[in-house]
Amino acid sequence: MAAISSLVGSVPQIIPSSKICRDDGYSRRRAKNSVVSIRGSRLPLFSSQTRSLLDVGPGRSSLLRKKSSSWEQRISIFGEPLIGASFPQKYNSISSSFCKSRCSSWQNRSRHRLRMSTPSAFPDRTSFSLSNRKLEKAFVKDVHIPFATVGPDEPHAASTSWPGGILEKQEPDLVYSGVEQTEVEAFLSSELPSHPKLYRGQLKNGLRYLILPNKVPPTRFEAHMEVHVGSIDEEEVEQGIAHMIEHVAFLGSKKREKLLGTGARSNAYTDFHHTVFHIHSPSSTKDSDEDLLPNVLDALNEIAFHPKFLSSRVEKERRAILSELQMMNTIDYRVDCQLLQHLHSENKLSRRFPIGLEEQIKKWDVDKVRKFHERWYFPANATLYIVGDIENISKTIYQIEAVFGQTGQENGSAPTPSAFGAMASFLVPKLSAGLTGNFPTERLSDSIDQTKFLKKEKHSVRPPVKHNWSLPGSSMDLKPPQIFQHELIQNFSFNMFCKIPVNRVQTYGDLRNVLMKRIFLSALHFRINTRYKSSNPPFTSIELDHSDSGREGCTVTTLTVTSEPKNWQTAIRVAVHEVRRLKEFGVTEGELTRYIDALLKDSEHLAAMIDNVSSVDNLDFIMESDALGHTVMDQRQGHDSLVAVAGTVTLEEVNSIGAKVLEFVADFGKPTAPLPAAIVACVPKKVHVDGKDETEFTISPDEITAATRAGLEDHIEPEPELEVPKELISSSHLQDLRQERMPSFITCSPETSMTRIYDKETGITRARLSNGISVNYKISKSEARGGVMRLIVGGGRATESSQSKGSVVVGVRTLSEGGRVGNFSREQVELFCVNHLINCSLESTEEFISMEFRFTLRDNGMRAAFQLLHMVLEHSVWLDDAFDRARQLYFSYYRSIPKSLERSTAHKLMLAMLDGDERFVEPTPSSLQNLTLQSVKDAVMNQFVGNNMEVSIVGDFTEEEIESCILDYLGTVQSAKNSDIEQKYDPVVFRASSDLQSQEVFLKDTDERACAYIAGPAPNRWGFTVDGKDLFESITDISSSDDAQLKSEELVVETQHSQIDLQRKLRGHRLFFGITMGLLAEIINSRLFTMVRDSLGLTYDVSFELNLFDRLNLGWYVISVTSTPGKVHKAVDACKNVLRGLHSNKISQRELDRAKRTLLMRHEAEIKSNGYWLGLLAHLQASSVPRKDISCIKDLTTLYEIAAIEDVYFAYDQLRIDDNSLYSCVGIAGAQAGDEITEVEEPEGGLPGVFPVGRGLSTMTRPMT
């Protein structure tokens, strides 16, 4: 979610990155990237997300910044996570996850995190720690772009050919005869249609380009230059040089810097197979009609093909990369490196991580870097993608040719023939004369001279590696399980991999096969729920993932099992048992019908949203599809194709196709079974034993094999059919409720007699029900036949007393774990959501509990969502076993804190700054032990009272439809007797000056790393401070003095009057602090990057964040910085100097203008999103947030535009940055960390045992991304 919505409603945008159940492991991250990643994930039924505790700042990430994963193998210039786009397609996402404690995580960049799962009820998103807070879209649009592709022989596509004679032709086994069967076979072998608007061309110098007109967001476009070189192309002594060039070329570009004042954003990343430079830009400058595309193209041309390799820039980026290298070397990264090393042990993928090797990075001179660039950076080895609000394709082609046409021809030498050049000329047809009318999907620019060939050699296949495929009857020996043991690992994980070539999705038959796999594996996540309901489940999660990877050039199926170490054998046995049962008996008729119906409904809904896909989502999808060779279709083509193939699917074929996917697990050890590509267990060195200290954890490869075989020997039975409810509230019962409770709208406030208040400018309607529930709704056509709804309940963790620490967060998790409402089981509720395409989540923060629903209006989907909300409010079921599971999760999570440098450092700072207040950190084991099912139920449900609840709905509905649902399902919720009782809070206290203001955390680890957090008090979003001050009184005093000065000088002219009036409007506005604090955060962040990272070279990543509460009268700021142990204290001092230096180094008008453009640009990009509007509507009628009103939405852009430098300084002066208020904590990990320290003191109630944690094995010399 963009920053601006956080100003007026922050609850929905909390995106924690640390999770109780870490489900973003290797296979999940592959699926996030994969265009064909098949997942049917089970999300715990009521999910709980707790807001990150040092989550600071509108629209920015928070204390614990989650970087791009090792699976991604990407390096981002600005330390920004770059997770590959993966669109939820009809065919492209198959996996199954059985998860007793799964927490859904919305990824760091909303544009990259589109779900691959079947709709389900209430995924869990509870988190503790000072974690990554990017206030992203609370509602991430699930836009399916069914299939994207380049021509199947694009030179950078993955090798998808099976070894000769290995793959047998799959014949459709349909019950057809004669002509009908022949027709079906002909249909299935026919090619899928290509995207009608996607234009492809190629310049004479070999540069390929793709253009896709797209109007979301309007008047903006994406331009990405993909150079087909990555870490896989490095020689033995060049490990990390591709990433080095990315840094030097990008940050050394003067033409890129000139774009910064236009509202453009830019970044770059490197992974295994390519390096990408990307710019997101407005179509024209704000003050003129100047077309910015030529400037953007010129910048990309300079970056990719004409960089200046200055010694000063190379040295500067060398320092940054070395800092980045240490920053990224977390235990999660090392685990992922282990998995990749064993999965690809036969090729260079296991030895070429993009970050490179430290000792090599330190040695390269400018000449070495330049030579690598000359070898790989040439037009024929690159592809330019332009997606956005483009009106004239022929003009765009002309601009591309004008900028890039002479690149690569500067020396005047004639191109020499090559094998690839001949292939490229053959594959890409000539462009027909004329550039008007409709363009064909693939053709060659008319500028290409087909008598000449490309100048330089390049790999015809990306990535250029050979794999050992997991094939039946292979002559290779089974690899024994590999074990990676490390002190910083908390839980047990088991990964079994199967690796096969990519099957390109280019025909209807290809699409049909993927659909059948999805149906088959989508059933898995329900199977586990009917059998494992104890308070001590044997596993944390079981997940089966089947994903294509353009980066690795293969398709990988992964069985991932995570559990508490004590339960690892049972967990593996259960996983193998369930996979084997599905393989042997298949899905049932009911499951087949259910999932086909759900997929078709989903497809229809997404086809209707064809005009709401963002340019960056389109572009990312096309890039990954190009790498894999899949056919690109638009959403309507995809839906039509899916409908066409769905009618040919049979139960027998689904079970036959699906069984082949599972053979490597279900037939493990049989001569005919595919050999696993690798089996890897990642385990702790020591484990916690109740009543004892930590003990050594022992495990052997033979024990892992034995546990796997045990699951093959268990008796299995077919899956019984499950009755799925068509409705949760019958018509007769609803009628009884209406007669009994007489729901109606009442006056919205004592000041008006209106029962509904409609604001024409925003389209927002406000109303209040007779039971006290406030309702806001907005009719929006932006997302066709789609809607979102959010319930916000005031209270949150702040209501926890000293006797009930942790009760709210554990209670929300308990509700999630149980997942039952009324007489319906968890499974029935989930299947109800599947049938109606409902996705839900439940979260808890320090201030609120909220529940969010995403739904389609097709087939009564909105009424179904309202029924579910009604049942949760009226008939939620609290179970002892769910409470036990929830509590156990928090026990485990607390014990894992000392194994994370970032979390332990942040935890210690929070305890020091907030005087040990446990409401803002993880509940301790002693607090958890004191909780009971009744106490957590009371802590949660006592907040669900009428006057304390606000429901906001945005969607493509009519007034009649929405008000009928509101009255039927919200109006019939019973009023609570104690609804007028005001909630009481124990006061929040910032600790006064003490010896805890500057602390350190030491972590024993063979690999050195360091991080630091600097924090201090700030006001809340509405100008209230922790000591009871209302800062608006100070603003009033300033405004009065300004008026007096004007009168005394008698120099008032009309323009001055106008300026003063505007300034008075901002200073008198309720959103003054939200606006000015947001601008301040942007300015400080820019200065931190310029000084601490770029000028001083002390860090790779530094950020300033603000956590501005809405209900609580406090806030805080946090600076997070990563560095090396030798530089981290200097980095902390530099950050403090920047923070305190805004008066000595005055804010310039240019800085302010740039901050305004950044925030307004985000607002403009998000304004058509339903989820964004939910954020704007939050607290609009909340009595606990009295200063929020409709003007906070209507005046938003105006307030940003009129803000002046002195307004930002007034906000800055409210931050407490003096020595007595500022707290810092430095965390250092390394082999010698803390050797000079004999004891580490923790605040009372704090985390024991942060120092020392012990040593572990280093994965490799320092591979990072």
PDB file of N, CA and C in Angstrom, residues 1093-1134:
ATOM      1  N   ARG A1093      25.300   5.906   3.103  1.00  0.00           N
ATOM      2  CA  ARG A1093      25.603   4.853   2.142  1.00  0.00           C
ATOM      3  C   ARG A1093      26.511   5.330   1.024  1.00  0.00           C
ATOM      4  N   ASP A1094      26.108   6.434   0.357  1.00  0.00           N
ATOM      5  CA  ASP A1094      26.804   6.814  -0.857  1.00  0.00           C
ATOM      6  C   ASP A1094      28.112   7.554  -0.575  1.00  0.00           C
ATOM      7  N   SER A1095      28.077   8.527   0.308  1.00  0.00           N
ATOM      8  CA  SER A1095      29.284   9.329   0.547  1.00  0.00           C
ATOM      9  C   SER A1095      30.278   8.642   1.471  1.00  0.00           C
ATOM     10  N   LEU A1096      29.805   8.124   2.590  1.00  0.00           N
ATOM     11  CA  LEU A1096      30.705   7.541   3.584  1.00  0.00           C
ATOM     12  C   LEU A1096      30.959   6.052   3.370  1.00  0.00           C
ATOM     13  N   GLY A1097      30.089   5.378   2.627  1.00  0.00           N
ATOM     14  CA  GLY A1097      30.299   3.956   2.366  1.00  0.00           C
ATOM     15  C   GLY A1097      30.252   3.094   3.612  1.00  0.00           C
ATOM     16  N   LEU A1098      29.409   3.468   4.585  1.00  0.00           N
ATOM     17  CA  LEU A1098      29.353   2.739   5.848  1.00  0.00           C
ATOM     18  C   LEU A1098      28.280   1.668   5.871  1.00  0.00           C
ATOM     19  N   THR A1099      27.423   1.639   4.863  1.00  0.00           N
ATOM     20  CA  THR A1099      26.322   0.686   4.875  1.00  0.00           C
ATOM     21  C   THR A1099      25.875   0.415   3.455  1.00  0.00           C
ATOM     22  N   TYR A1100      25.166  -0.675   3.288  1.00  0.00           N
ATOM     23  CA  TYR A1100      24.471  -0.923   2.031  1.00  0.00           C
ATOM     24  C   TYR A1100      23.021  -0.478   2.143  1.00  0.00           C
ATOM     25  N   ASP A1101      22.481  -0.538   3.359  1.00  0.00           N
ATOM     26  CA  ASP A1101      21.055  -0.279   3.518  1.00  0.00           C
ATOM     27  C   ASP A1101      20.806   0.490   4.801  1.00  0.00           C
ATOM     28  N   VAL A1102      20.114   1.608   4.668  1.00  0.00           N
ATOM     29  CA  VAL A1102      19.751   2.406   5.832  1.00  0.00           C
ATOM     30  C   VAL A1102      18.388   3.012   5.556  1.00  0.00           C
ATOM     31  N   SER A1103      17.543   3.084   6.577  1.00  0.00           N
ATOM     32  CA  SER A1103      16.206   3.647   6.375  1.00  0.00           C
ATOM     33  C   SER A1103      15.713   4.305   7.647  1.00  0.00           C
ATOM     34  N   PHE A1104      14.877   5.310   7.443  1.00  0.00           N
ATOM     35  CA  PHE A1104      14.201   6.010   8.531  1.00  0.00           C
ATOM     36  C   PHE A1104      12.715   5.709   8.414  1.00  0.00           C
ATOM     37  N   GLU A1105      12.113   5.286   9.505  1.00  0.00           N
ATOM     38  CA  GLU A1105      10.692   4.933   9.496  1.00  0.00           C
ATOM     39  C   GLU A1105       9.984   5.619  10.661  1.00  0.00           C
ATOM     40  N   LEU A1106       8.711   5.904  10.440  1.00  0.00           N
ATOM     41  CA  LEU A1106       7.877   6.475  11.491  1.00  0.00           C
ATOM     42  C   LEU A1106       6.729   5.535  11.795  1.00  0.00           C
ATOM     43  N   ASN A1107       6.503   5.265  13.042  1.00  0.00           N
ATOM     44  CA  ASN A1107       5.329   4.509  13.453  1.00  0.00           C
ATOM     45  C   ASN A1107       4.395   5.481  14.153  1.00  0.00           C
ATOM     46  N   LEU A1108       3.382   5.932  13.455  1.00  0.00           N
ATOM     47  CA  LEU A1108       2.449   6.919  13.995  1.00  0.00           C
ATOM     48  C   LEU A1108       1.142   6.215  14.308  1.00  0.00           C
ATOM     49  N   PHE A1109       0.848   6.085  15.576  1.00  0.00           N
ATOM     50  CA  PHE A1109      -0.385   5.412  15.963  1.00  0.00           C
ATOM     51  C   PHE A1109      -1.591   6.309  15.718  1.00  0.00           C
ATOM     52  N   ASP A1110      -2.749   5.699  15.683  1.00  0.00           N
ATOM     53  CA  ASP A1110      -4.001   6.425  15.497  1.00  0.00           C
ATOM     54  C   ASP A1110      -4.763   6.577  16.804  1.00  0.00           C
ATOM     55  N   ARG A1111      -4.809   5.518  17.568  1.00  0.00           N
ATOM     56  CA  ARG A1111      -5.623   5.476  18.786  1.00  0.00           C
ATOM     57  C   ARG A1111      -4.786   5.791  20.022  1.00  0.00           C
ATOM     58  N   LEU A1112      -3.570   5.269  20.065  1.00  0.00           N
ATOM     59  CA  LEU A1112      -2.666   5.525  21.187  1.00  0.00           C
ATOM     60  C   LEU A1112      -2.016   6.889  21.015  1.00  0.00           C
ATOM     61  N   ASN A1113      -1.810   7.576  22.112  1.00  0.00           N
ATOM     62  CA  ASN A1113      -1.228   8.920  22.063  1.00  0.00           C
ATOM     63  C   ASN A1113       0.300   8.853  22.075  1.00  0.00           C
ATOM     64  N   LEU A1114       0.838   8.216  21.083  1.00  0.00           N
ATOM     65  CA  LEU A1114       2.289   8.144  20.967  1.00  0.00           C
ATOM     66  C   LEU A1114       2.663   7.653  19.584  1.00  0.00           C
ATOM     67  N   GLY A1115       3.927   7.748  19.296  1.00  0.00           N
ATOM     68  CA  GLY A1115       4.523   7.179  18.097  1.00  0.00           C
ATOM     69  C   GLY A1115       6.009   7.093  18.339  1.00  0.00           C
ATOM     70  N   TRP A1116       6.743   6.569  17.384  1.00  0.00           N
ATOM     71  CA  TRP A1116       8.196   6.581  17.489  1.00  0.00           C
ATOM     72  C   TRP A1116       8.797   6.555  16.101  1.00  0.00           C
ATOM     73  N   TYR A1117      10.048   6.948  16.032  1.00  0.00           N
ATOM     74  CA  TYR A1117      10.803   6.849  14.788  1.00  0.00           C
ATOM     75  C   TYR A1117      11.870   5.790  14.974  1.00  0.00           C
ATOM     76  N   VAL A1118      12.305   5.215  13.893  1.00  0.00           N
ATOM     77  CA  VAL A1118      13.377   4.215  13.938  1.00  0.00           C
ATOM     78  C   VAL A1118      14.276   4.384  12.727  1.00  0.00           C
ATOM     79  N   ILE A1119      15.564   4.413  12.949  1.00  0.00           N
ATOM     80  CA  ILE A1119      16.540   4.280  11.867  1.00  0.00           C
ATOM     81  C   ILE A1119      17.122   2.883  11.955  1.00  0.00           C
ATOM     82  N   SER A1120      17.054   2.146  10.873  1.00  0.00           N
ATOM     83  CA  SER A1120      17.685   0.819  10.837  1.00  0.00           C
ATOM     84  C   SER A1120      18.844   0.879   9.863  1.00  0.00           C
ATOM     85  N   VAL A1121      19.962   0.321  10.254  1.00  0.00           N
ATOM     86  CA  VAL A1121      21.155   0.365   9.416  1.00  0.00           C
ATOM     87  C   VAL A1121      21.891  -0.965   9.537  1.00  0.00           C
ATOM     88  N   THR A1122      22.383  -1.452   8.431  1.00  0.00           N
ATOM     89  CA  THR A1122      23.220  -2.652   8.429  1.00  0.00           C
ATOM     90  C   THR A1122      24.639  -2.250   8.066  1.00  0.00           C
ATOM     91  N   SER A1123      25.597  -2.990   8.584  1.00  0.00           N
ATOM     92  CA  SER A1123      26.984  -2.646   8.317  1.00  0.00           C
ATOM     93  C   SER A1123      27.864  -3.843   8.650  1.00  0.00           C
ATOM     94  N   THR A1124      29.147  -3.582   8.774  1.00  0.00           N
ATOM     95  CA  THR A1124      30.094  -4.611   9.211  1.00  0.00           C
ATOM     96  C   THR A1124      30.441  -4.337  10.668  1.00  0.00           C
ATOM     97  N   PRO A1125      30.916  -5.349  11.385  1.00  0.00           N
ATOM     98  CA  PRO A1125      31.274  -5.088  12.789  1.00  0.00           C
ATOM     99  C   PRO A1125      32.275  -3.956  12.949  1.00  0.00           C
ATOM    100  N   GLY A1126      33.165  -3.787  11.992  1.00  0.00           N
ATOM    101  CA  GLY A1126      34.160  -2.730  12.103  1.00  0.00           C
ATOM    102  C   GLY A1126      33.627  -1.343  11.812  1.00  0.00           C
ATOM    103  N   LYS A1127      32.496  -1.253  11.125  1.00  0.00           N
ATOM    104  CA  LYS A1127      31.966   0.051  10.720  1.00  0.00           C
ATOM    105  C   LYS A1127      30.647   0.404  11.386  1.00  0.00           C
ATOM    106  N   VAL A1128      30.029  -0.517  12.090  1.00  0.00           N
ATOM    107  CA  VAL A1128      28.657  -0.294  12.519  1.00  0.00           C
ATOM    108  C   VAL A1128      28.530   0.876  13.486  1.00  0.00           C
ATOM    109  N   HIS A1129      29.513   1.069  14.372  1.00  0.00           N
ATOM    110  CA  HIS A1129      29.411   2.195  15.305  1.00  0.00           C
ATOM    111  C   HIS A1129      29.583   3.525  14.585  1.00  0.00           C
ATOM    112  N   LYS A1130      30.451   3.564  13.574  1.00  0.00           N
ATOM    113  CA  LYS A1130      30.575   4.772  12.770  1.00  0.00           C
ATOM    114  C   LYS A1130      29.282   5.036  12.004  1.00  0.00           C
ATOM    115  N   ALA A1131      28.654   3.965  11.531  1.00  0.00           N
ATOM    116  CA  ALA A1131      27.383   4.116  10.815  1.00  0.00           C
ATOM    117  C   ALA A1131      26.312   4.686  11.734  1.00  0.00           C
ATOM    118  N   VAL A1132      26.282   4.215  12.986  1.00  0.00           N
ATOM    119  CA  VAL A1132      25.307   4.735  13.951  1.00  0.00           C
ATOM    120  C   VAL A1132      25.548   6.225  14.192  1.00  0.00           C
ATOM    121  N   ASP A1133      26.794   6.609  14.384  1.00  0.00           N
ATOM    122  CA  ASP A1133      27.101   8.025  14.597  1.00  0.00           C
ATOM    123  C   ASP A1133      26.704   8.863  13.388  1.00  0.00           C
ATOM    124  N   ALA A1134      26.969   8.342  12.192  1.00  0.00           N
ATOM    125  CA  ALA A1134      26.609   9.079  10.974  1.00  0.00           C
ATOM    126  C   ALA A1134      25.101   9.240  10.855  1.00  0.00           C
TER     127      ALA A1134
END
